mmCIF file of C-alpha atoms in Angstrom:
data_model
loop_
_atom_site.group_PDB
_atom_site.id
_atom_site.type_symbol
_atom_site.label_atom_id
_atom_site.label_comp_id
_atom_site.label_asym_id
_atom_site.label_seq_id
_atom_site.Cartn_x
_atom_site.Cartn_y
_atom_site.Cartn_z
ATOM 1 C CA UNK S 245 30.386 -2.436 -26.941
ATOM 2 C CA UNK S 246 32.906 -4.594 -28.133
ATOM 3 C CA UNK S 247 36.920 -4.874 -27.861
ATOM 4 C CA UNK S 248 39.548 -6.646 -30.059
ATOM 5 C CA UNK S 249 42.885 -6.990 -29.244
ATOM 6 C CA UNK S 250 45.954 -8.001 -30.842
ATOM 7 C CA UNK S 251 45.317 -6.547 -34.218
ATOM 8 C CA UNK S 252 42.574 -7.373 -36.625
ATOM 9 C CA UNK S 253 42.149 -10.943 -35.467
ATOM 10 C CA UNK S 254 43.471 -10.808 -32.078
ATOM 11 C CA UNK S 255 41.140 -11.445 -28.599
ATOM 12 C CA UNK S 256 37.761 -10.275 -29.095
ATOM 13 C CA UNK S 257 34.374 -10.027 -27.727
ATOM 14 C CA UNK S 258 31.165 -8.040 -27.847
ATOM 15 C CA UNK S 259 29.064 -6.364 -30.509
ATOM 16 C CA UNK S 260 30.358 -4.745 -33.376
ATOM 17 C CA UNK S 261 27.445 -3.121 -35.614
ATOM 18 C CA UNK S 262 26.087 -6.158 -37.266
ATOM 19 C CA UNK S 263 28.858 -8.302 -36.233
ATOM 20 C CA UNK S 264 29.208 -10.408 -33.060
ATOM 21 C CA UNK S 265 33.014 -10.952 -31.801
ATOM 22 C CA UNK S 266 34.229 -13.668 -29.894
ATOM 23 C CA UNK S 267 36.432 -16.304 -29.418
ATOM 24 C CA UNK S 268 36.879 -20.191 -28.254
ATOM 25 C CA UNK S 269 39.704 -22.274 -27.016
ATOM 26 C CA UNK S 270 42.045 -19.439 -28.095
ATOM 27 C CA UNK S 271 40.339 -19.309 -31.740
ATOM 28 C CA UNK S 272 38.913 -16.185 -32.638
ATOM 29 C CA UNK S 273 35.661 -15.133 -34.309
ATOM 30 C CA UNK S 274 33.987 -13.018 -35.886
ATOM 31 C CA UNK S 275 30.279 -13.564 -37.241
ATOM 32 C CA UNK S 276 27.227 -11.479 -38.471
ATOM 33 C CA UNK S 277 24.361 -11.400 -36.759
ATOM 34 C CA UNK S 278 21.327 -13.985 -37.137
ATOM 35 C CA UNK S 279 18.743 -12.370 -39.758
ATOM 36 C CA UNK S 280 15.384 -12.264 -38.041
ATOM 37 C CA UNK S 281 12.872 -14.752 -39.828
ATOM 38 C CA UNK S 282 10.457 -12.923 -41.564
ATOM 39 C CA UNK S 283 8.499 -16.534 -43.025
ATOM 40 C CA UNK S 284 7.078 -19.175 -41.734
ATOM 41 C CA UNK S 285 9.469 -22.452 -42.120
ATOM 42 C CA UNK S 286 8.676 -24.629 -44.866
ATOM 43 C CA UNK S 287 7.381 -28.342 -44.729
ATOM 44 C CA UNK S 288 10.566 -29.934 -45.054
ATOM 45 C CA UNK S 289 11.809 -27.784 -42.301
ATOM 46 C CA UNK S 290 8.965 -29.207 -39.895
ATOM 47 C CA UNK S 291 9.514 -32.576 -40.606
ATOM 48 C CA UNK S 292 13.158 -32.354 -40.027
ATOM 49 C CA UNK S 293 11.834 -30.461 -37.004
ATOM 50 C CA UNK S 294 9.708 -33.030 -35.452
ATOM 51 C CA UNK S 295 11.866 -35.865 -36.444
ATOM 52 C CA UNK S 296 14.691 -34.250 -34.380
ATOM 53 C CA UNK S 297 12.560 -33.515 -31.185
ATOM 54 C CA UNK S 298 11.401 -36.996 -31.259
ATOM 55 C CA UNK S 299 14.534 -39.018 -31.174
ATOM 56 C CA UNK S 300 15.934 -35.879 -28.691
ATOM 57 C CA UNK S 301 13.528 -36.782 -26.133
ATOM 58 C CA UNK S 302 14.130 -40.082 -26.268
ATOM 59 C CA UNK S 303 18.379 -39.779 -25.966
ATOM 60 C CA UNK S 304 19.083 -36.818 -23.649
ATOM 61 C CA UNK S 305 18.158 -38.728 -20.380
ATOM 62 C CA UNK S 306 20.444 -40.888 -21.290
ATOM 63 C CA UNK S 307 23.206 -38.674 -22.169
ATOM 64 C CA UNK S 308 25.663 -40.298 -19.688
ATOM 65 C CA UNK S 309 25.143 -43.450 -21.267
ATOM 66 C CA UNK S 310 25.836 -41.675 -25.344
ATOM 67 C CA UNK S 311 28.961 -40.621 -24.073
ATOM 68 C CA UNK S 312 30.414 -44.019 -23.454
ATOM 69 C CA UNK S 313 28.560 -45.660 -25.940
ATOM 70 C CA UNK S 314 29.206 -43.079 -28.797
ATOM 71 C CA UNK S 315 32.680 -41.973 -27.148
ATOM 72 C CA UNK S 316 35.003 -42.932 -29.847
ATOM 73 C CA UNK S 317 33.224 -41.473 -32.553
ATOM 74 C CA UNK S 318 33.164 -37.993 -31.553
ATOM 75 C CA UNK S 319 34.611 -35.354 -33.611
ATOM 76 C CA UNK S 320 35.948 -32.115 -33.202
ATOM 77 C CA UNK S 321 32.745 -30.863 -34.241
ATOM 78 C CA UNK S 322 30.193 -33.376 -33.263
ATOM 79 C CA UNK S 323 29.807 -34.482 -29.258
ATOM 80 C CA UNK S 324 29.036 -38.049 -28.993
ATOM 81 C CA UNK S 325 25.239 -37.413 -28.369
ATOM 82 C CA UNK S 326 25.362 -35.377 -31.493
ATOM 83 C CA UNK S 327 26.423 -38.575 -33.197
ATOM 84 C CA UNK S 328 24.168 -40.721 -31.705
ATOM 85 C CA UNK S 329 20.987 -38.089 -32.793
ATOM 86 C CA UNK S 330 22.576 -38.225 -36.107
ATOM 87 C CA UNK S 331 22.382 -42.110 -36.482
ATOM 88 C CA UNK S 332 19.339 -42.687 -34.709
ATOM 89 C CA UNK S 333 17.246 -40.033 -36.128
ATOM 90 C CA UNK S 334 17.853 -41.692 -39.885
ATOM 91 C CA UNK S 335 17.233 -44.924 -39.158
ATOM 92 C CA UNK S 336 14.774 -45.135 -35.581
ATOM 93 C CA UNK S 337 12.471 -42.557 -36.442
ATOM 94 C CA UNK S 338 9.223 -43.677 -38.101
ATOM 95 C CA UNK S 339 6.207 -42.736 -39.701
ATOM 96 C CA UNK S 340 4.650 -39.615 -41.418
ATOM 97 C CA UNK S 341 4.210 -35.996 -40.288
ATOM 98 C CA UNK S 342 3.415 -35.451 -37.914
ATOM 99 C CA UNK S 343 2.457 -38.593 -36.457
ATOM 100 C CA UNK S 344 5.932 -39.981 -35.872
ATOM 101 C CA UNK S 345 7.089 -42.731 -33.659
ATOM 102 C CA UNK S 346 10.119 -44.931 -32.538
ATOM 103 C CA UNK S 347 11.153 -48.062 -33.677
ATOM 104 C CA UNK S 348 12.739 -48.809 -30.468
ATOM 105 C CA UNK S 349 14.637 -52.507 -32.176
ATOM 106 C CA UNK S 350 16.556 -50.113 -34.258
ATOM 107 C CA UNK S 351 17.778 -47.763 -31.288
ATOM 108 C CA UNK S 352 21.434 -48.088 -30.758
ATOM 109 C CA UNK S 353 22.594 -46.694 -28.114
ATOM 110 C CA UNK S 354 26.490 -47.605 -28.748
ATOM 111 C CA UNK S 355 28.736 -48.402 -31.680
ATOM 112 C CA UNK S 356 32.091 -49.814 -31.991
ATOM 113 C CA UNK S 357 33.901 -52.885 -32.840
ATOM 114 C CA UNK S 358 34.811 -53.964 -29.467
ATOM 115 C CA UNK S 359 33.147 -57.899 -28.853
ATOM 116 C CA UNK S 360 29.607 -57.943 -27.130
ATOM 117 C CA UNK S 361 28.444 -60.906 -24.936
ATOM 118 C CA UNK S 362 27.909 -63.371 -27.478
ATOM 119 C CA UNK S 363 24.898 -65.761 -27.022
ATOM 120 C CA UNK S 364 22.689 -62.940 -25.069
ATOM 121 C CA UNK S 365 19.112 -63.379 -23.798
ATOM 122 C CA UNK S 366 16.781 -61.689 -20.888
ATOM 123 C CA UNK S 367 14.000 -62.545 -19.311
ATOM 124 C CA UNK S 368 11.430 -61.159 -16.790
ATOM 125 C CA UNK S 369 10.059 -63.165 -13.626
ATOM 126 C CA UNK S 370 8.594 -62.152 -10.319
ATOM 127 C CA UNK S 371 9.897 -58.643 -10.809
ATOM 128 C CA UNK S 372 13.297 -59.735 -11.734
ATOM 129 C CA UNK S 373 14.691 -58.194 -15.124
ATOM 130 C CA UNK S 374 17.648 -61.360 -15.923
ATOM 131 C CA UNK S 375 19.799 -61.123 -18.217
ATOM 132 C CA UNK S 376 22.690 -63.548 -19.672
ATOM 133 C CA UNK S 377 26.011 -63.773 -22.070
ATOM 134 C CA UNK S 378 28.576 -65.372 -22.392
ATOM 135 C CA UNK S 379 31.881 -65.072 -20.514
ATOM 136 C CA UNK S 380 34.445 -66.573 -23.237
ATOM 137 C CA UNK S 381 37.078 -64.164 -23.415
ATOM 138 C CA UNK S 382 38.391 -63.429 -26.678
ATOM 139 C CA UNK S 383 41.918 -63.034 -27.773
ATOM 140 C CA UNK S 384 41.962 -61.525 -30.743
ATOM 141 C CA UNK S 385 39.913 -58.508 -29.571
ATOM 142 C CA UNK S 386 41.592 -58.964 -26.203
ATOM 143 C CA UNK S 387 38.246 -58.824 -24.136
ATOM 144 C CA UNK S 388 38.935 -58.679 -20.389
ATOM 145 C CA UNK S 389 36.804 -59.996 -17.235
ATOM 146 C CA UNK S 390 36.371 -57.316 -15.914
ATOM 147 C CA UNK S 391 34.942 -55.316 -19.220
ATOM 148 C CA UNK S 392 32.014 -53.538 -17.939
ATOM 149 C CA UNK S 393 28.731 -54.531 -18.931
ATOM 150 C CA UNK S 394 25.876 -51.757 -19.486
ATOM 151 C CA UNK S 395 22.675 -52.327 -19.461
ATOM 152 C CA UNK S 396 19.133 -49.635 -20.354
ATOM 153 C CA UNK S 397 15.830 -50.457 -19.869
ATOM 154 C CA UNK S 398 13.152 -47.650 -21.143
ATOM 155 C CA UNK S 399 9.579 -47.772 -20.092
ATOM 156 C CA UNK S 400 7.096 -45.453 -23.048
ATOM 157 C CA UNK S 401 4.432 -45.978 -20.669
ATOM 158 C CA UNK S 402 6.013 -44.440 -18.026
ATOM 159 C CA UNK S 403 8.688 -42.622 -19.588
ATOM 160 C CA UNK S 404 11.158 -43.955 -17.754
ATOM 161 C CA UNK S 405 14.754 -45.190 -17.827
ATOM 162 C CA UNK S 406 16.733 -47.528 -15.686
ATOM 163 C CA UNK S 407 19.983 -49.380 -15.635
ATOM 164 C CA UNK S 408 21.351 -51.609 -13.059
ATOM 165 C CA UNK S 409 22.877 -50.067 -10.055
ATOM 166 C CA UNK S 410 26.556 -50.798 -10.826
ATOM 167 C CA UNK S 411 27.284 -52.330 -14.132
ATOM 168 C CA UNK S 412 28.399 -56.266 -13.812
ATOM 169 C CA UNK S 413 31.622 -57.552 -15.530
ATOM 170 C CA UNK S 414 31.710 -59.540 -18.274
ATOM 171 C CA UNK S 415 33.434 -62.519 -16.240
ATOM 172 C CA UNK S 416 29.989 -62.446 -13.946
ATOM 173 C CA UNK S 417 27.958 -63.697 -17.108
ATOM 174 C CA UNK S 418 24.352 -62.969 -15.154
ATOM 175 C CA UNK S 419 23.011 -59.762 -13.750
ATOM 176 C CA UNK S 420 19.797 -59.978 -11.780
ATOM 177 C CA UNK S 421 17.568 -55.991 -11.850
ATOM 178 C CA UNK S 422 15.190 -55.502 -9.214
ATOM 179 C CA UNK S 423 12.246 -54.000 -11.215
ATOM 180 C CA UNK S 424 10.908 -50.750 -9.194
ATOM 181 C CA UNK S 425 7.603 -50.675 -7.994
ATOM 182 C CA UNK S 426 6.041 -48.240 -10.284
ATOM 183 C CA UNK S 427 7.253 -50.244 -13.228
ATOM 184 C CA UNK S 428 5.706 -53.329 -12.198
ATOM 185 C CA UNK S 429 2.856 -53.952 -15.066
ATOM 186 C CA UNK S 430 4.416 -51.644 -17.766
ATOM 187 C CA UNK S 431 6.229 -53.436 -20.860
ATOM 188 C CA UNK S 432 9.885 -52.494 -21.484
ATOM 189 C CA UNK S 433 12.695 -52.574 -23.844
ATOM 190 C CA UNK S 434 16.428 -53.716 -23.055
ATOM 191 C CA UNK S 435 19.520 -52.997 -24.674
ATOM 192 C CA UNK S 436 23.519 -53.854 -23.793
ATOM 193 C CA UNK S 437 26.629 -53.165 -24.527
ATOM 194 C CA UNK S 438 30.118 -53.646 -23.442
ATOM 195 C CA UNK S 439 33.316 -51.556 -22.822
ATOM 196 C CA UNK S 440 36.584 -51.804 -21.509
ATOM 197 C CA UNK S 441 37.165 -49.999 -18.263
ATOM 198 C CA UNK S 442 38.552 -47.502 -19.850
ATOM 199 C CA UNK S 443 36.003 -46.931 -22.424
ATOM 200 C CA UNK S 444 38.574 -47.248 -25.154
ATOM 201 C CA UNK S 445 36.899 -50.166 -26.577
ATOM 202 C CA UNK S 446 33.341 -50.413 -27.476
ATOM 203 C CA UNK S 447 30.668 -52.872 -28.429
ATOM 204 C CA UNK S 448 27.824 -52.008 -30.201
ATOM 205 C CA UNK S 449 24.431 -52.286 -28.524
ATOM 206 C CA UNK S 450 22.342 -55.115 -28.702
ATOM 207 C CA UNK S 451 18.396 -54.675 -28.912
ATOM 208 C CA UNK S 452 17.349 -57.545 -26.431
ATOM 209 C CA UNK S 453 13.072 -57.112 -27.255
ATOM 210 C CA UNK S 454 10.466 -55.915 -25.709
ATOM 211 C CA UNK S 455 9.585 -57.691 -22.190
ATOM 212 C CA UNK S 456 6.546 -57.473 -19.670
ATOM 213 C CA UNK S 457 7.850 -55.835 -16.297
ATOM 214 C CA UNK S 458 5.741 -58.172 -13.846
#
């Protein structure tokens, strides 16, 4: 059963014979129903299929993360994980059907203009992720102190993400991770970014390699 009120376009919601009302944010809609598939999909469709679940798994753990990192380029249409599926899954995807992979050096897990930490390196010792940049503030781009610094660190082995507890400031130039137990032997990537408090400015990410987590 369905009702629409208001006239012809007004509030509405429910079935309709082969037409589903409803409406969104005051916007009102009215759509026919999905036509059952009566084929199997096509090549092309699988591909696109498998490309999209493999990036997927990789991002939506880290959905908090997309939405800072990818924050200023959402749309009215696209969330900012959408946009960070979109870019990743053209140009970090790799391989052939259906034996794909990830290049994780092209993963970005940010964009923006907003200036990153310069000079940046890590390194790995006695189960110590450390990572540098530099603390020059910038003028023209009117980089702060106390710009927050964020920082991901994905194990494939383990599947397994983690970030440092509270994100550093820019003015602290050095962050040293304690590396989790169960990590301890496993290889795994870096990447960092930086944002304003407010995440109204935005670096893009830096891929810092590939490291050994002993």
């Amino acid at each position: 059963m369905a009702t629409i009120n208001n006239g012809v376009i007004g509030r509405a919601s429910g079935k309709v014979g082969a037409v589903i009302a409803s409406s969104w944010k005051s916007i009102n809609y009215l759509k026919g129903l999905p036509k059952k598939r009566t084929k199997g999909m096509s090549e092309e469709q699988l591909i696109q299929q498998e490309r999209f679940l493999k990036i997927s798994k990789f991002l939506m753990p880290i959905t908090p993360i997309l939405q800072v990192g990818f924050g200023l380029s959402k749309t009215e249409k696209m969330t900012p994980t959408n946009v960070a599926l979109q870019l990743n899954i053209a140009q970090a995807v790799t391989g052939t059907y259906p034996n794909f992979s990830l290049d994780y050096s092209k993963i970005e897990i940010s964009t923006g203009s907003y200036l990153n930490g310069g000079g940046m390196e890590a390194a790995v010792s006695g189960g110590i992720l450390s990572l540098y940049w530099d603390t020059i503030l910038n003028s023209l781009y009117k980089t702060k102190a106390d710009d927050q610094v964020i920082i991901l660190v994905y194990s494939p082995e383990k599947d397994e993400f983690m970030t440092a507890p509270t994100p550093p400031t820019r003015a602290a130039g050095t962050i040293d991770i304690a590396i989790p137990a169960h990590l301890l032997g496993s290889k795994g990537h870096v990447w960092i970014f930086f944002t304003d408090r407010k995440a109204e400015k935005v670096s893009k990410s830096t891929y810092l390699g590939e490291f050994d987590l002993a």
